[in-house]
mmCIF file of C-alpha atoms and ligand atoms in Angstrom:
data_model
loop_
_atom_site.group_PDB
_atom_site.id
_atom_site.type_symbol
_atom_site.label_atom_id
_atom_site.label_comp_id
_atom_site.label_asym_id
_atom_site.label_seq_id
_atom_site.Cartn_x
_atom_site.Cartn_y
_atom_site.Cartn_z
ATOM 1 C CA UNK A 1 -20.130 6.063 -23.298
ATOM 2 C CA UNK A 2 -18.820 3.318 -25.777
ATOM 3 C CA UNK A 3 -15.228 4.608 -26.943
ATOM 4 C CA UNK A 4 -14.914 7.091 -23.943
ATOM 5 C CA UNK A 5 -11.825 7.809 -22.177
ATOM 6 C CA UNK A 6 -13.692 6.220 -19.091
ATOM 7 C CA UNK A 7 -14.997 3.460 -20.922
ATOM 8 C CA UNK A 8 -11.533 2.259 -22.285
ATOM 9 C CA UNK A 9 -10.188 2.471 -18.759
ATOM 10 C CA UNK A 10 -12.970 0.387 -17.232
ATOM 11 C CA UNK A 11 -12.267 -2.417 -19.893
ATOM 12 C CA UNK A 12 -8.396 -2.111 -19.209
ATOM 13 C CA UNK A 13 -9.372 -2.126 -15.375
ATOM 14 C CA UNK A 14 -11.223 -5.595 -15.998
ATOM 15 C CA UNK A 15 -8.317 -6.988 -17.759
ATOM 16 C CA UNK A 16 -6.087 -6.078 -14.998
ATOM 17 C CA UNK A 17 -8.263 -7.897 -12.324
ATOM 18 C CA UNK A 18 -7.956 -11.123 -14.874
ATOM 19 C CA UNK A 19 -4.407 -10.641 -15.178
ATOM 20 C CA UNK A 20 -4.189 -10.429 -11.131
ATOM 21 C CA UNK A 21 -6.506 -13.701 -10.941
ATOM 22 C CA UNK A 22 -4.303 -15.599 -13.663
ATOM 23 C CA UNK A 23 -1.211 -14.543 -11.408
ATOM 24 C CA UNK A 24 -2.721 -16.481 -8.716
ATOM 25 C CA UNK A 25 -4.803 -13.469 -6.754
ATOM 26 C CA UNK A 26 -7.913 -15.626 -5.691
ATOM 27 C CA UNK A 27 -9.215 -13.410 -2.615
ATOM 28 C CA UNK A 28 -12.597 -12.262 -4.125
ATOM 29 C CA UNK A 29 -12.628 -9.306 -1.722
ATOM 30 C CA UNK A 30 -9.039 -8.135 -3.216
ATOM 31 C CA UNK A 31 -10.138 -8.379 -6.736
ATOM 32 C CA UNK A 32 -13.375 -6.692 -6.113
ATOM 33 C CA UNK A 33 -11.059 -3.843 -4.655
ATOM 34 C CA UNK A 34 -8.903 -3.560 -7.542
ATOM 35 C CA UNK A 35 -12.151 -3.528 -9.549
ATOM 36 C CA UNK A 36 -13.628 -0.596 -7.721
ATOM 37 C CA UNK A 37 -10.582 1.421 -7.628
ATOM 38 C CA UNK A 38 -9.420 3.814 -10.853
ATOM 39 C CA UNK A 39 -5.551 3.624 -10.583
ATOM 40 C CA UNK A 40 -5.417 6.364 -13.281
ATOM 41 C CA UNK A 41 -6.932 8.925 -10.921
ATOM 42 C CA UNK A 42 -3.910 8.301 -8.711
ATOM 43 C CA UNK A 43 -1.302 8.939 -11.498
ATOM 44 C CA UNK A 44 0.117 11.906 -13.077
ATOM 45 C CA UNK A 45 -1.496 12.822 -16.211
ATOM 46 C CA UNK A 46 1.266 12.072 -18.706
ATOM 47 C CA UNK A 47 1.421 8.572 -17.485
ATOM 48 C CA UNK A 48 -2.263 7.710 -17.062
ATOM 49 C CA UNK A 49 -2.384 5.945 -20.541
ATOM 50 C CA UNK A 50 -0.291 3.041 -18.559
ATOM 51 C CA UNK A 51 -2.268 3.037 -15.377
ATOM 52 C CA UNK A 52 -3.414 -0.703 -16.017
ATOM 53 C CA UNK A 53 0.011 -2.138 -16.822
ATOM 54 C CA UNK A 54 1.127 -4.399 -14.271
ATOM 55 C CA UNK A 55 4.404 -2.237 -13.140
ATOM 56 C CA UNK A 56 5.157 0.377 -10.898
ATOM 57 C CA UNK A 57 5.233 3.846 -12.502
ATOM 58 C CA UNK A 58 6.996 7.330 -11.705
ATOM 59 C CA UNK A 59 4.581 9.548 -9.408
ATOM 60 C CA UNK A 60 6.981 12.409 -8.932
ATOM 61 C CA UNK A 61 9.372 13.270 -5.963
ATOM 62 C CA UNK A 62 11.559 10.387 -7.066
ATOM 63 C CA UNK A 63 8.807 7.750 -5.905
ATOM 64 C CA UNK A 64 6.480 5.477 -7.561
ATOM 65 C CA UNK A 65 3.186 4.000 -7.551
ATOM 66 C CA UNK A 66 3.818 0.106 -6.817
ATOM 67 C CA UNK A 67 3.074 -2.706 -9.257
ATOM 68 C CA UNK A 68 -0.640 -3.738 -8.882
ATOM 69 C CA UNK A 69 0.396 -7.239 -8.346
ATOM 70 C CA UNK A 70 2.727 -6.287 -5.359
ATOM 71 C CA UNK A 71 -0.230 -4.521 -3.971
ATOM 72 C CA UNK A 72 -2.524 -7.577 -4.352
ATOM 73 C CA UNK A 73 -0.037 -9.869 -3.170
ATOM 74 C CA UNK A 74 0.143 -7.628 0.348
ATOM 75 C CA UNK A 75 -3.508 -7.369 0.584
ATOM 76 C CA UNK A 76 -3.980 -11.253 0.177
ATOM 77 C CA UNK A 77 -1.516 -12.108 2.488
ATOM 78 C CA UNK A 78 -2.912 -10.115 5.186
ATOM 79 C CA UNK A 79 -6.217 -12.052 4.927
ATOM 80 C CA UNK A 80 -8.399 -9.005 5.848
ATOM 81 C CA UNK A 81 -12.033 -9.817 7.045
ATOM 82 C CA UNK A 82 -13.244 -6.162 6.906
ATOM 83 C CA UNK A 83 -12.982 -5.334 10.412
ATOM 84 C CA UNK A 84 -9.508 -4.242 10.749
ATOM 85 C CA UNK A 85 -7.755 -1.340 11.985
ATOM 86 C CA UNK A 86 -4.969 -0.712 9.688
ATOM 87 C CA UNK A 87 -1.813 1.299 9.329
ATOM 88 C CA UNK A 88 -0.108 1.997 6.128
ATOM 89 C CA UNK A 89 3.422 3.585 6.051
ATOM 90 C CA UNK A 90 4.141 5.517 2.740
ATOM 91 C CA UNK A 91 0.721 6.697 1.072
ATOM 92 C CA UNK A 92 2.461 7.461 -1.937
ATOM 93 C CA UNK A 93 -0.166 8.083 -4.817
ATOM 94 C CA UNK A 94 -2.902 7.084 -2.430
ATOM 95 C CA UNK A 95 -3.950 3.896 -4.287
ATOM 96 C CA UNK A 96 -3.140 1.172 -2.028
ATOM 97 C CA UNK A 97 -4.863 3.487 0.849
ATOM 98 C CA UNK A 98 -8.116 3.429 -1.189
ATOM 99 C CA UNK A 99 -7.837 -0.233 -2.028
ATOM 100 C CA UNK A 100 -7.487 -0.629 1.760
ATOM 101 C CA UNK A 101 -10.534 1.366 2.309
ATOM 102 C CA UNK A 102 -12.563 -1.100 0.455
ATOM 103 C CA UNK A 103 -11.319 -3.993 2.498
ATOM 104 C CA UNK A 104 -11.110 -3.030 6.312
ATOM 105 C CA UNK A 105 -12.998 -0.614 8.700
ATOM 106 C CA UNK A 106 -10.412 1.916 9.325
ATOM 107 C CA UNK A 107 -7.144 2.968 7.326
ATOM 108 C CA UNK A 108 -4.568 5.320 8.916
ATOM 109 C CA UNK A 109 -1.817 6.317 6.292
ATOM 110 C CA UNK A 110 1.568 8.405 6.573
ATOM 111 C CA UNK A 111 3.583 9.953 4.078
ATOM 112 C CA UNK A 112 6.784 11.978 4.584
ATOM 113 C CA UNK A 113 6.802 13.976 1.279
ATOM 114 C CA UNK A 114 4.393 17.048 1.382
ATOM 115 C CA UNK A 115 3.748 17.236 -2.364
ATOM 116 C CA UNK A 116 2.691 13.627 -2.515
ATOM 117 C CA UNK A 117 0.737 13.946 0.757
ATOM 118 C CA UNK A 118 -1.357 16.879 -0.767
ATOM 119 C CA UNK A 119 -2.052 15.252 -4.116
ATOM 120 C CA UNK A 120 -2.847 11.526 -2.647
ATOM 121 C CA UNK A 121 -5.162 13.619 -0.237
ATOM 122 C CA UNK A 122 -7.228 14.799 -3.290
ATOM 123 C CA UNK A 123 -7.088 11.629 -4.906
ATOM 124 C CA UNK A 124 -8.634 9.871 -1.815
ATOM 125 C CA UNK A 125 -11.289 12.477 -1.433
ATOM 126 C CA UNK A 126 -12.031 12.118 -5.281
ATOM 127 C CA UNK A 127 -12.240 8.415 -4.764
ATOM 128 C CA UNK A 128 -14.849 8.965 -1.904
ATOM 129 C CA UNK A 129 -13.110 7.045 0.523
ATOM 130 C CA UNK A 130 -14.531 7.976 4.058
ATOM 131 C CA UNK A 131 -12.798 5.842 6.463
ATOM 132 C CA UNK A 132 -9.241 7.006 5.631
ATOM 133 C CA UNK A 133 -6.971 9.357 8.240
ATOM 134 C CA UNK A 134 -3.766 10.957 6.819
ATOM 135 C CA UNK A 135 -0.587 12.263 8.462
ATOM 136 C CA UNK A 136 2.264 14.030 6.899
ATOM 137 C CA UNK A 137 5.571 12.730 8.907
ATOM 138 C CA UNK A 138 7.759 9.823 9.341
ATOM 139 C CA UNK A 139 5.680 6.566 9.571
ATOM 140 C CA UNK A 140 8.991 4.468 10.829
ATOM 141 C CA UNK A 141 7.684 5.397 14.350
ATOM 142 C CA UNK A 142 4.107 4.470 13.447
ATOM 143 C CA UNK A 143 1.344 6.560 14.876
ATOM 144 C CA UNK A 144 0.902 5.907 18.525
ATOM 145 C CA UNK A 145 -2.370 7.790 19.293
ATOM 146 C CA UNK A 146 -4.468 5.193 17.393
ATOM 147 C CA UNK A 147 -2.493 2.013 17.912
ATOM 148 C CA UNK A 148 -2.636 -0.753 18.203
ATOM 149 C CA UNK A 149 -3.297 -1.845 14.508
ATOM 150 C CA UNK A 150 -4.584 -5.263 13.329
ATOM 151 C CA UNK A 151 -2.336 -4.779 10.250
ATOM 152 C CA UNK A 152 0.487 -2.442 9.327
ATOM 153 C CA UNK A 153 1.688 -2.427 5.391
ATOM 154 C CA UNK A 154 4.990 -0.709 4.874
ATOM 155 C CA UNK A 155 5.405 0.488 1.171
ATOM 156 C CA UNK A 156 9.047 1.346 1.298
ATOM 157 C CA UNK A 157 12.249 -0.859 2.220
ATOM 158 C CA UNK A 158 14.348 -0.307 5.047
ATOM 159 C CA UNK A 159 17.499 -1.741 6.606
ATOM 160 C CA UNK A 160 15.436 -3.692 9.533
ATOM 161 C CA UNK A 161 12.010 -4.031 10.917
ATOM 162 C CA UNK A 162 11.060 -0.851 12.696
ATOM 163 C CA UNK A 163 10.732 -1.771 16.191
ATOM 164 C CA UNK A 164 7.989 1.117 16.819
ATOM 165 C CA UNK A 165 5.704 -0.932 14.261
ATOM 166 C CA UNK A 166 6.189 -4.122 16.134
ATOM 167 C CA UNK A 167 5.028 -2.383 19.299
ATOM 168 C CA UNK A 168 2.052 -0.824 17.713
ATOM 169 C CA UNK A 169 0.671 -4.232 16.370
ATOM 170 C CA UNK A 170 -2.390 -5.570 18.190
ATOM 171 C CA UNK A 171 -2.671 -9.105 19.649
ATOM 172 C CA UNK A 172 -2.714 -11.399 16.469
ATOM 173 C CA UNK A 173 -1.671 -8.469 14.292
ATOM 174 C CA UNK A 174 0.461 -8.780 10.873
ATOM 175 C CA UNK A 175 3.185 -6.389 9.730
ATOM 176 C CA UNK A 176 4.340 -6.741 6.033
ATOM 177 C CA UNK A 177 7.694 -4.940 5.686
ATOM 178 C CA UNK A 178 10.377 -4.986 2.924
ATOM 179 C CA UNK A 179 13.773 -5.256 4.615
ATOM 180 C CA UNK A 180 17.123 -5.386 2.956
ATOM 181 C CA UNK A 181 19.645 -2.964 1.172
ATOM 182 C CA UNK A 182 18.373 0.290 -0.818
ATOM 183 C CA UNK A 183 18.174 -1.698 -4.124
ATOM 184 C CA UNK A 184 16.615 -4.852 -3.183
ATOM 185 C CA UNK A 185 14.507 -6.257 -0.152
ATOM 186 C CA UNK A 186 12.899 -9.345 1.145
ATOM 187 C CA UNK A 187 9.204 -8.792 2.003
ATOM 188 C CA UNK A 188 8.766 -9.975 5.653
ATOM 189 C CA UNK A 189 5.709 -10.898 7.422
ATOM 190 C CA UNK A 190 5.776 -10.085 11.284
ATOM 191 C CA UNK A 191 2.735 -11.581 13.489
ATOM 192 C CA UNK A 192 2.268 -10.990 17.044
ATOM 193 C CA UNK A 193 0.484 -13.640 19.198
ATOM 194 C CA UNK A 194 0.407 -14.402 22.786
ATOM 195 C CA UNK A 195 3.306 -11.779 23.279
ATOM 196 C CA UNK A 196 5.428 -13.602 20.968
ATOM 197 C CA UNK A 197 6.589 -11.984 17.794
ATOM 198 C CA UNK A 198 7.567 -14.322 14.636
ATOM 199 C CA UNK A 199 8.890 -13.111 11.500
ATOM 200 C CA UNK A 200 9.010 -14.796 8.120
ATOM 201 C CA UNK A 201 10.091 -14.199 4.508
ATOM 202 C CA UNK A 202 7.349 -14.102 1.811
ATOM 203 C CA UNK A 203 9.011 -12.953 -1.427
ATOM 204 C CA UNK A 204 11.706 -10.926 -2.814
ATOM 205 C CA UNK A 205 10.907 -7.324 -3.580
ATOM 206 C CA UNK A 206 12.205 -3.833 -4.701
ATOM 207 C CA UNK A 207 10.915 -0.795 -3.128
ATOM 208 C CA UNK A 208 12.158 2.727 -2.851
ATOM 209 C CA UNK A 209 13.939 3.415 0.725
ATOM 210 C CA UNK A 210 12.065 3.730 3.600
ATOM 211 C CA UNK A 211 13.545 7.231 4.933
ATOM 212 C CA UNK A 212 13.112 7.925 8.664
ATOM 213 C CA UNK A 213 14.311 7.419 12.319
ATOM 214 C CA UNK A 214 13.850 3.995 12.111
ATOM 215 C CA UNK A 215 14.734 3.851 8.375
ATOM 216 C CA UNK A 216 17.408 4.812 6.048
ATOM 217 C CA UNK A 217 19.036 8.201 6.953
ATOM 218 C CA UNK A 218 18.359 9.677 3.592
ATOM 219 C CA UNK A 219 17.515 8.651 -0.246
HETATM 220 N N1 SAM B 301 1.459 2.127 -1.881
HETATM 221 C C1 SAM B 301 2.112 3.357 -2.406
HETATM 222 C C2 SAM B 301 1.675 3.561 -3.805
HETATM 223 O O1 SAM B 301 1.371 2.684 -4.569
HETATM 224 O O2 SAM B 301 1.175 4.721 -4.408
HETATM 225 C C3 SAM B 301 3.573 3.347 -2.694
HETATM 226 C C4 SAM B 301 4.162 4.674 -2.783
HETATM 227 S S1 SAM B 301 6.130 4.335 -2.961
HETATM 228 C C5 SAM B 301 6.694 2.751 -3.523
HETATM 229 C C6 SAM B 301 6.464 4.527 -1.097
HETATM 230 C C7 SAM B 301 6.378 5.675 -0.307
HETATM 231 O O3 SAM B 301 6.740 5.571 0.814
HETATM 232 C C8 SAM B 301 6.947 7.088 -0.881
HETATM 233 O O4 SAM B 301 5.924 7.876 -1.301
HETATM 234 C C9 SAM B 301 7.863 7.500 0.136
HETATM 235 O O5 SAM B 301 7.742 8.907 -0.027
HETATM 236 C C10 SAM B 301 7.126 6.841 1.252
HETATM 237 N N2 SAM B 301 8.057 6.760 2.469
HETATM 238 C C11 SAM B 301 9.399 6.541 2.558
HETATM 239 N N3 SAM B 301 9.689 6.574 3.716
HETATM 240 C C12 SAM B 301 8.559 6.981 4.740
HETATM 241 C C13 SAM B 301 8.502 7.316 5.899
HETATM 242 N N4 SAM B 301 9.511 7.016 6.744
HETATM 243 N N5 SAM B 301 7.206 7.827 6.412
HETATM 244 C C14 SAM B 301 6.184 7.807 5.495
HETATM 245 N N6 SAM B 301 6.507 7.714 4.087
HETATM 246 C C15 SAM B 301 7.696 7.062 3.735
#
């Protein structure tokens, strides 16, 4: 219905997709995933009016839903084909989880904070994603049961590349992980090919701390 909240949100979402395109995101399937996913459904009610701003926004428990452009950059860098099994470390709001659900065959996602895990589970269910499996726990050690993964996305910044995640990459797999201090990091792309692991810098980024056995001790 014209003028309804949902109608306004649809218009705002279309404008966000255009903005991402203007900022250099050209992968049609990535832009389509943003068009299909209602970001406001992954945010606390008090900040939903800001859902289609290209900024990170607090979601409670001292955490944030990441900036849409950063999500888009992650997803485009991975050059996903639709057939992948993917691990996401740091479910947070569940928004990127649902973006991924449109882009790959299977999504495995891990969150360490129970309150966020529970809210994200509801939002992911509400979005209708049926190819997502969730775990409450420390994602720095990965999820060995379902390894290896074609791609691993880490949504929080650690002091170094978690070796457990490198081990759980499939042949030809790609791992995106922010590495640096607690305040600023460099997004690293790690690839595994022919038994050789190569890492390269992608961009400067700012994420909340990756807390765990192979991350920071505490926030
Ligand atoms: N992509 C998410 C989004 O946009 O909602 C990002 C959320 S936030 C930037 C990063 C999340 O990583 C937080 O929810 C935090 O609790 C989680 N996190 C930090 N360390 C973690 C760990 N070792 N295992 C799992 N989740 C972790």
